[in-house]
PDB file of C-alpha atoms and ligand atoms in Angstrom:
ATOM      1  CA  MET A   1      -0.021  -0.112   0.159  1.00  0.00           C
ATOM      2  CA  ASP A   2       1.331   3.439  -0.863  1.00  0.00           C
ATOM      3  CA  LYS A   3       1.217   5.472   2.556  1.00  0.00           C
ATOM      4  CA  THR A   4       2.049   8.467   0.108  1.00  0.00           C
ATOM      5  CA  GLU A   5      -1.039   8.148  -1.992  1.00  0.00           C
ATOM      6  CA  ILE A   6      -3.228   7.692   1.053  1.00  0.00           C
ATOM      7  CA  SER A   7      -1.751  10.749   2.521  1.00  0.00           C
ATOM      8  CA  LYS A   8      -2.780  12.881  -0.486  1.00  0.00           C
ATOM      9  CA  LYS A   9      -6.355  11.903  -0.388  1.00  0.00           C
ATOM     10  CA  LEU A  10      -6.435  11.977   3.604  1.00  0.00           C
ATOM     11  CA  SER A  11      -5.307  15.685   3.182  1.00  0.00           C
ATOM     12  CA  PHE A  12      -7.839  16.474   0.555  1.00  0.00           C
ATOM     13  CA  LEU A  13     -10.596  15.079   2.949  1.00  0.00           C
ATOM     14  CA  LEU A  14      -9.230  16.940   5.752  1.00  0.00           C
ATOM     15  CA  ARG A  15      -8.901  20.419   3.981  1.00  0.00           C
ATOM     16  CA  HIS A  16     -11.140  20.676   0.786  1.00  0.00           C
ATOM     17  CA  SER A  17     -14.039  17.890   1.227  1.00  0.00           C
ATOM     18  CA  THR A  18     -17.277  20.106   1.278  1.00  0.00           C
ATOM     19  CA  GLU A  19     -19.004  16.789   2.670  1.00  0.00           C
ATOM     20  CA  PRO A  20     -19.525  18.100   6.570  1.00  0.00           C
ATOM     21  CA  LEU A  21     -19.609  14.542   7.358  1.00  0.00           C
ATOM     22  CA  TYR A  22     -15.836  14.846   7.754  1.00  0.00           C
ATOM     23  CA  ILE A  23     -14.805  18.277   9.039  1.00  0.00           C
ATOM     24  CA  ASP A  24     -16.273  20.091  12.507  1.00  0.00           C
ATOM     25  CA  LEU A  25     -16.077  23.579  11.503  1.00  0.00           C
ATOM     26  CA  ASP A  26     -14.875  24.588  14.835  1.00  0.00           C
ATOM     27  CA  GLY A  27     -11.263  23.282  14.637  1.00  0.00           C
ATOM     28  CA  GLY A  28     -11.393  21.088  11.733  1.00  0.00           C
ATOM     29  CA  TRP A  29     -11.865  18.102  13.407  1.00  0.00           C
ATOM     30  CA  ALA A  30     -12.916  14.608  11.781  1.00  0.00           C
ATOM     31  CA  ASP A  31     -13.867  11.337  13.130  1.00  0.00           C
ATOM     32  CA  VAL A  32     -11.101   8.936  12.853  1.00  0.00           C
ATOM     33  CA  SER A  33     -13.176   5.956  12.320  1.00  0.00           C
ATOM     34  CA  VAL A  34     -15.107   7.620   9.337  1.00  0.00           C
ATOM     35  CA  VAL A  35     -11.595   8.915   7.876  1.00  0.00           C
ATOM     36  CA  ILE A  36     -10.974   5.138   8.214  1.00  0.00           C
ATOM     37  CA  ASP A  37     -13.911   4.011   6.773  1.00  0.00           C
ATOM     38  CA  THR A  38     -13.743   6.638   3.800  1.00  0.00           C
ATOM     39  CA  LEU A  39     -10.126   5.542   3.120  1.00  0.00           C
ATOM     40  CA  LYS A  40     -10.772   1.908   3.321  1.00  0.00           C
ATOM     41  CA  LYS A  41     -13.275   2.116   0.274  1.00  0.00           C
ATOM     42  CA  LYS A  42     -10.113   2.894  -1.824  1.00  0.00           C
ATOM     43  CA  TYR A  43      -7.483   1.281   0.328  1.00  0.00           C
ATOM     44  CA  PRO A  44      -9.158  -2.079   1.561  1.00  0.00           C
ATOM     45  CA  ASP A  45      -6.268  -2.971   4.150  1.00  0.00           C
ATOM     46  CA  MET A  46      -6.199   0.970   5.599  1.00  0.00           C
ATOM     47  CA  ASN A  47      -6.481   0.802   9.595  1.00  0.00           C
ATOM     48  CA  MET A  48      -5.536   2.786  12.501  1.00  0.00           C
ATOM     49  CA  ASP A  49      -2.098   1.542  12.698  1.00  0.00           C
ATOM     50  CA  ILE A  50      -1.653   2.783   8.889  1.00  0.00           C
ATOM     51  CA  LEU A  51      -3.110   6.246   9.948  1.00  0.00           C
ATOM     52  CA  GLU A  52      -0.620   6.478  12.738  1.00  0.00           C
ATOM     53  CA  GLN A  53       2.313   5.632  10.728  1.00  0.00           C
ATOM     54  CA  ILE A  54       1.029   8.420   8.186  1.00  0.00           C
ATOM     55  CA  VAL A  55       0.781  11.165  10.971  1.00  0.00           C
ATOM     56  CA  ALA A  56       3.710  10.090  12.703  1.00  0.00           C
ATOM     57  CA  GLU A  57       6.103   9.864   9.905  1.00  0.00           C
ATOM     58  CA  ASP A  58       4.753  13.096   7.700  1.00  0.00           C
ATOM     59  CA  ALA A  59       7.751  15.276   7.018  1.00  0.00           C
ATOM     60  CA  LYS A  60       5.908  18.537   7.510  1.00  0.00           C
ATOM     61  CA  GLY A  61       3.513  17.566  10.279  1.00  0.00           C
ATOM     62  CA  ARG A  62       0.717  17.841   8.282  1.00  0.00           C
ATOM     63  CA  TYR A  63      -1.576  16.170  10.791  1.00  0.00           C
ATOM     64  CA  SER A  64      -2.712  16.283  14.436  1.00  0.00           C
ATOM     65  CA  PHE A  65      -4.594  14.042  16.484  1.00  0.00           C
ATOM     66  CA  ASP A  66      -6.654  14.922  19.536  1.00  0.00           C
ATOM     67  CA  SER A  67      -5.267  13.499  22.863  1.00  0.00           C
ATOM     68  CA  GLU A  68      -7.685  10.521  22.662  1.00  0.00           C
ATOM     69  CA  HIS A  69      -6.970   9.552  19.167  1.00  0.00           C
ATOM     70  CA  ASN A  70     -10.691   9.770  18.241  1.00  0.00           C
ATOM     71  CA  MET A  71     -10.187  13.116  16.173  1.00  0.00           C
ATOM     72  CA  ILE A  72      -7.581  13.828  13.528  1.00  0.00           C
ATOM     73  CA  ARG A  73      -7.347  17.521  11.802  1.00  0.00           C
ATOM     74  CA  ALA A  74      -4.881  18.974   8.783  1.00  0.00           C
ATOM     75  CA  ASN A  75      -2.769  21.696  10.279  1.00  0.00           C
ATOM     76  CA  GLN A  76      -3.234  24.225   7.849  1.00  0.00           C
ATOM     77  CA  GLY A  77      -3.996  24.498   3.897  1.00  0.00           C
ATOM     78  CA  HIS A  78      -7.629  24.340   3.955  1.00  0.00           C
ATOM     79  CA  SER A  79     -10.061  25.764   1.308  1.00  0.00           C
ATOM     80  CA  ILE A  80     -13.215  25.260   3.178  1.00  0.00           C
ATOM     81  CA  PRO A  81     -13.832  29.001   4.152  1.00  0.00           C
ATOM     82  CA  ASP A  82     -15.733  28.432   7.522  1.00  0.00           C
ATOM     83  CA  VAL A  83     -13.254  26.050   8.944  1.00  0.00           C
ATOM     84  CA  ILE A  84     -11.428  27.832  12.083  1.00  0.00           C
ATOM     85  CA  ILE A  85      -8.182  26.154  12.788  1.00  0.00           C
ATOM     86  CA  GLU A  86      -6.220  26.928  15.815  1.00  0.00           C
ATOM     87  CA  MET A  87      -3.256  28.921  14.984  1.00  0.00           C
ATOM     88  CA  GLU A  88      -0.677  31.406  16.745  1.00  0.00           C
ATOM     89  CA  GLU A  89       0.088  34.802  16.260  1.00  0.00           C
ATOM     90  CA  PRO A  90       3.667  35.301  17.415  1.00  0.00           C
ATOM     91  CA  ASP A  91       6.048  38.190  16.626  1.00  0.00           C
ATOM     92  CA  PRO A  92       6.940  37.277  13.235  1.00  0.00           C
ATOM     93  CA  PRO A  93      10.459  37.243  11.779  1.00  0.00           C
ATOM     94  CA  GLU A  94      11.725  40.133   9.815  1.00  0.00           C
ATOM     95  CA  PHE A  95      11.627  38.006   6.612  1.00  0.00           C
ATOM     96  CA  LEU A  96       9.165  35.151   5.390  1.00  0.00           C
ATOM     97  CA  PHE A  97       9.433  33.566   1.789  1.00  0.00           C
ATOM     98  CA  HIS A  98       7.021  32.369  -0.657  1.00  0.00           C
ATOM     99  CA  GLY A  99       7.813  30.223  -3.524  1.00  0.00           C
ATOM    100  CA  THR A 100       5.789  30.243  -6.290  1.00  0.00           C
ATOM    101  CA  ALA A 101       6.231  29.509 -10.305  1.00  0.00           C
ATOM    102  CA  THR A 102       7.474  31.955 -12.808  1.00  0.00           C
ATOM    103  CA  ARG A 103       4.711  31.692 -14.935  1.00  0.00           C
ATOM    104  CA  PHE A 104       2.265  33.603 -12.035  1.00  0.00           C
ATOM    105  CA  LEU A 105       4.786  36.124 -11.344  1.00  0.00           C
ATOM    106  CA  ASP A 106       3.440  38.764 -13.887  1.00  0.00           C
ATOM    107  CA  SER A 107      -0.012  38.331 -12.132  1.00  0.00           C
ATOM    108  CA  ILE A 108       1.468  38.402  -8.707  1.00  0.00           C
ATOM    109  CA  LEU A 109       3.322  41.522  -9.400  1.00  0.00           C
ATOM    110  CA  LYS A 110       0.427  43.245 -10.197  1.00  0.00           C
ATOM    111  CA  GLU A 111      -1.909  41.900  -7.781  1.00  0.00           C
ATOM    112  CA  GLY A 112       0.112  41.107  -4.647  1.00  0.00           C
ATOM    113  CA  LEU A 113      -0.203  37.875  -3.183  1.00  0.00           C
ATOM    114  CA  LYS A 114      -3.486  36.118  -2.622  1.00  0.00           C
ATOM    115  CA  PRO A 115      -4.896  32.925  -1.232  1.00  0.00           C
ATOM    116  CA  MET A 116      -6.278  31.840  -4.481  1.00  0.00           C
ATOM    117  CA  SER A 117      -8.587  28.550  -3.414  1.00  0.00           C
ATOM    118  CA  ARG A 118      -7.373  28.314   0.057  1.00  0.00           C
ATOM    119  CA  GLN A 119      -8.036  30.291   3.261  1.00  0.00           C
ATOM    120  CA  TYR A 120      -4.620  32.020   3.609  1.00  0.00           C
ATOM    121  CA  VAL A 121      -1.344  32.698   1.698  1.00  0.00           C
ATOM    122  CA  HIS A 122       1.002  30.371   2.894  1.00  0.00           C
ATOM    123  CA  LEU A 123       4.560  31.721   3.915  1.00  0.00           C
ATOM    124  CA  SER A 124       7.326  29.547   4.625  1.00  0.00           C
ATOM    125  CA  PRO A 125      10.189  30.324   6.937  1.00  0.00           C
ATOM    126  CA  ASP A 126      13.109  29.542   4.931  1.00  0.00           C
ATOM    127  CA  ILE A 127      14.123  29.652   1.367  1.00  0.00           C
ATOM    128  CA  LYS A 128      14.659  25.808   0.910  1.00  0.00           C
ATOM    129  CA  THR A 129      11.145  25.248   2.045  1.00  0.00           C
ATOM    130  CA  ALA A 130       9.757  27.812  -0.124  1.00  0.00           C
ATOM    131  CA  VAL A 131      11.826  26.241  -3.251  1.00  0.00           C
ATOM    132  CA  GLU A 132      10.068  23.210  -2.699  1.00  0.00           C
ATOM    133  CA  VAL A 133       6.523  24.657  -2.463  1.00  0.00           C
ATOM    134  CA  GLY A 134       7.346  26.560  -5.752  1.00  0.00           C
ATOM    135  CA  LYS A 135       8.363  23.656  -7.465  1.00  0.00           C
ATOM    136  CA  ARG A 136       4.868  22.052  -6.989  1.00  0.00           C
ATOM    137  CA  HIS A 137       3.683  24.654  -9.849  1.00  0.00           C
ATOM    138  CA  GLY A 138       6.353  24.476 -12.215  1.00  0.00           C
ATOM    139  CA  LYS A 139       9.766  26.498 -12.695  1.00  0.00           C
ATOM    140  CA  PRO A 140      10.228  27.643  -9.103  1.00  0.00           C
ATOM    141  CA  VAL A 141      10.785  31.478  -7.703  1.00  0.00           C
ATOM    142  CA  VAL A 142      11.159  32.722  -4.325  1.00  0.00           C
ATOM    143  CA  LEU A 143       9.758  35.976  -3.180  1.00  0.00           C
ATOM    144  CA  VAL A 144      11.238  37.240  -0.018  1.00  0.00           C
ATOM    145  CA  ILE A 145       7.999  39.207   2.260  1.00  0.00           C
ATOM    146  CA  ARG A 146       8.922  41.989   4.820  1.00  0.00           C
ATOM    147  CA  ALA A 147       7.178  40.134   7.363  1.00  0.00           C
ATOM    148  CA  LYS A 148       7.757  42.510  10.502  1.00  0.00           C
ATOM    149  CA  ASP A 149       6.595  45.361   8.376  1.00  0.00           C
ATOM    150  CA  LEU A 150       3.757  43.869   7.062  1.00  0.00           C
ATOM    151  CA  VAL A 151       2.404  43.228  10.850  1.00  0.00           C
ATOM    152  CA  ASP A 152       3.692  46.701  11.761  1.00  0.00           C
ATOM    153  CA  SER A 153       1.418  47.893   9.050  1.00  0.00           C
ATOM    154  CA  GLY A 154      -1.793  46.157  10.507  1.00  0.00           C
ATOM    155  CA  ASN A 155      -1.911  42.922   8.656  1.00  0.00           C
ATOM    156  CA  ARG A 156      -2.143  39.747  10.848  1.00  0.00           C
ATOM    157  CA  LEU A 157       0.220  36.938  10.388  1.00  0.00           C
ATOM    158  CA  TYR A 158      -0.635  33.529  11.842  1.00  0.00           C
ATOM    159  CA  ARG A 159       1.519  30.652  12.445  1.00  0.00           C
ATOM    160  CA  SER A 160      -0.014  27.381  12.004  1.00  0.00           C
ATOM    161  CA  LEU A 161       1.006  24.328  14.446  1.00  0.00           C
ATOM    162  CA  ASN A 162       3.088  22.677  11.978  1.00  0.00           C
ATOM    163  CA  GLY A 163       5.149  26.033  11.301  1.00  0.00           C
ATOM    164  CA  VAL A 164       3.733  27.205   8.395  1.00  0.00           C
ATOM    165  CA  TRP A 165       3.201  31.248   8.342  1.00  0.00           C
ATOM    166  CA  LEU A 166      -0.500  32.543   7.009  1.00  0.00           C
ATOM    167  CA  THR A 167      -1.953  35.605   5.978  1.00  0.00           C
ATOM    168  CA  LYS A 168      -4.946  36.642   4.143  1.00  0.00           C
ATOM    169  CA  TYR A 169      -2.833  39.021   1.366  1.00  0.00           C
ATOM    170  CA  VAL A 170       0.502  40.224   1.122  1.00  0.00           C
ATOM    171  CA  PRO A 171       0.320  43.529  -0.946  1.00  0.00           C
ATOM    172  CA  THR A 172       3.004  43.961  -3.851  1.00  0.00           C
ATOM    173  CA  ASP A 173       5.009  46.788  -1.837  1.00  0.00           C
ATOM    174  CA  PHE A 174       5.998  44.217   1.109  1.00  0.00           C
ATOM    175  CA  PHE A 175       7.934  41.337  -1.315  1.00  0.00           C
ATOM    176  CA  LYS A 176      10.407  41.255  -3.840  1.00  0.00           C
ATOM    177  CA  ILE A 177      11.897  38.514  -5.939  1.00  0.00           C
ATOM    178  CA  CYS A 178      14.630  36.537  -3.922  1.00  0.00           C
ATOM    179  CA  ASN A 179      17.836  36.705  -5.686  1.00  0.00           C
ATOM    180  CA  SER A 180      19.842  34.246  -3.465  1.00  0.00           C
ATOM    181  CA  LEU A 181      20.964  31.221  -5.276  1.00  0.00           C
ATOM    182  CA  TYR A 182      18.944  28.468  -4.718  1.00  0.00           C
TER     183      TYR A 182
HETATM  184  C1  HQG B 201      -0.132  31.594  -6.528  1.00  0.00           C
HETATM  185  C2  HQG B 201       1.564  22.846   0.681  1.00  0.00           C
HETATM  186  C3  HQG B 201      -1.686  34.284  -9.971  1.00  0.00           C
HETATM  187  C4  HQG B 201       0.819  31.278  -5.405  1.00  0.00           C
HETATM  188  C5  HQG B 201       2.626  23.977   0.596  1.00  0.00           C
HETATM  189  C6  HQG B 201       0.762  29.674  -5.393  1.00  0.00           C
HETATM  190  C7  HQG B 201       2.274  25.232   1.399  1.00  0.00           C
HETATM  191  C8  HQG B 201      -0.916  33.746  -7.512  1.00  0.00           C
HETATM  192  C9  HQG B 201      -0.751  29.385  -6.259  1.00  0.00           C
HETATM  193  C10 HQG B 201       0.524  24.828   1.149  1.00  0.00           C
HETATM  194  C11 HQG B 201      -1.538  35.023  -6.818  1.00  0.00           C
HETATM  195  C12 HQG B 201      -1.542  28.721  -5.334  1.00  0.00           C
HETATM  196  C13 HQG B 201       0.143  26.034   0.364  1.00  0.00           C
HETATM  197  C14 HQG B 201      -1.820  35.855  -7.975  1.00  0.00           C
HETATM  198  C15 HQG B 201      -0.938  33.720  -5.237  1.00  0.00           C
HETATM  199  N1  HQG B 201      -1.951  35.706  -9.298  1.00  0.00           N
HETATM  200  N2  HQG B 201      -1.124  33.680  -8.916  1.00  0.00           N
HETATM  201  N3  HQG B 201      -2.506  37.208  -7.331  1.00  0.00           N
HETATM  202  N4  HQG B 201      -1.184  35.065  -5.706  1.00  0.00           N
HETATM  203  N5  HQG B 201      -0.810  32.893  -6.652  1.00  0.00           N
HETATM  204  O1  HQG B 201      -1.295  25.212  -3.958  1.00  0.00           O
HETATM  205  O2  HQG B 201       1.260  28.353  -1.500  1.00  0.00           O
HETATM  206  O3  HQG B 201       2.318  19.925   0.756  1.00  0.00           O
HETATM  207  O4  HQG B 201      -2.847  27.177  -3.235  1.00  0.00           O
HETATM  208  O5  HQG B 201       1.937  31.735  -5.554  1.00  0.00           O
HETATM  209  O6  HQG B 201       4.004  23.401   1.521  1.00  0.00           O
HETATM  210  O7  HQG B 201       1.813  26.762  -3.584  1.00  0.00           O
HETATM  211  O8  HQG B 201      -0.153  20.686   0.392  1.00  0.00           O
HETATM  212  O9  HQG B 201      -0.556  27.598  -2.498  1.00  0.00           O
HETATM  213  O10 HQG B 201       1.760  29.825  -6.361  1.00  0.00           O
HETATM  214  O11 HQG B 201       2.600  25.234   2.367  1.00  0.00           O
HETATM  215  O12 HQG B 201       0.817  20.256   2.524  1.00  0.00           O
HETATM  216  O13 HQG B 201      -1.148  30.648  -6.547  1.00  0.00           O
HETATM  217  O14 HQG B 201       0.600  23.452   0.534  1.00  0.00           O
HETATM  218  O15 HQG B 201       1.494  22.202   1.541  1.00  0.00           O
HETATM  219  O16 HQG B 201      -1.271  27.558  -5.221  1.00  0.00           O
HETATM  220  O17 HQG B 201       0.836  25.928  -1.211  1.00  0.00           O
HETATM  221  P1  HQG B 201      -1.477  26.759  -3.447  1.00  0.00           P
HETATM  222  P2  HQG B 201       0.945  27.245  -2.280  1.00  0.00           P
HETATM  223  P3  HQG B 201       1.088  20.707   1.591  1.00  0.00           P
END
């Protein structure tokens, strides 16, 4: 059984499924047994052990269980507008990074960074992670964001439990193309 493939399906269920059965809007929690039953339809060997492994081994810490492991949620990345996920609002670092593809640059430089289909614009704490995010869309390019100035100007910037920084919109005057070698 391909755990990466199951993890992709799991992220979809926990971030984008509009079926209210899965996601409690208050906190984004889904019932573990319902999630396993759903995954079993496509992956008949799916069980709690495999789910525990997927959560524990996830390189980006995408998922959390509640203390009893009866509920599970994605820590960030949601598109469902009404889901409220627990986030911190710590003091931001001076700079954060956003990885995107060169083909989006014209539009981004004109309009600013928008959440597109997700609830938030996702920002990375380091260039390496941003390059990986950008590669998912094509030839990567990294933008450096003046995060501290963004907050000092009255914008809100959150950090998800797995360390992804999130904000509603980044106007063009708060970022530029990052020219470091990557
Ligand atoms: C771009 C992954 C045109 C934006 C990653 C991005 C991340 C614009 C794309 C998380 C634009 C949206 C999120 C504008 C932004 N005009 N394009 N004005 N503003 N865009 O996938 O940030 O692996 O929704 O640059 O690690 O790529 O799934 O967002 O290229 O944390 O856990 O529109 O997803 O996490 O793409 O990725 P996405 P993202 P997971």
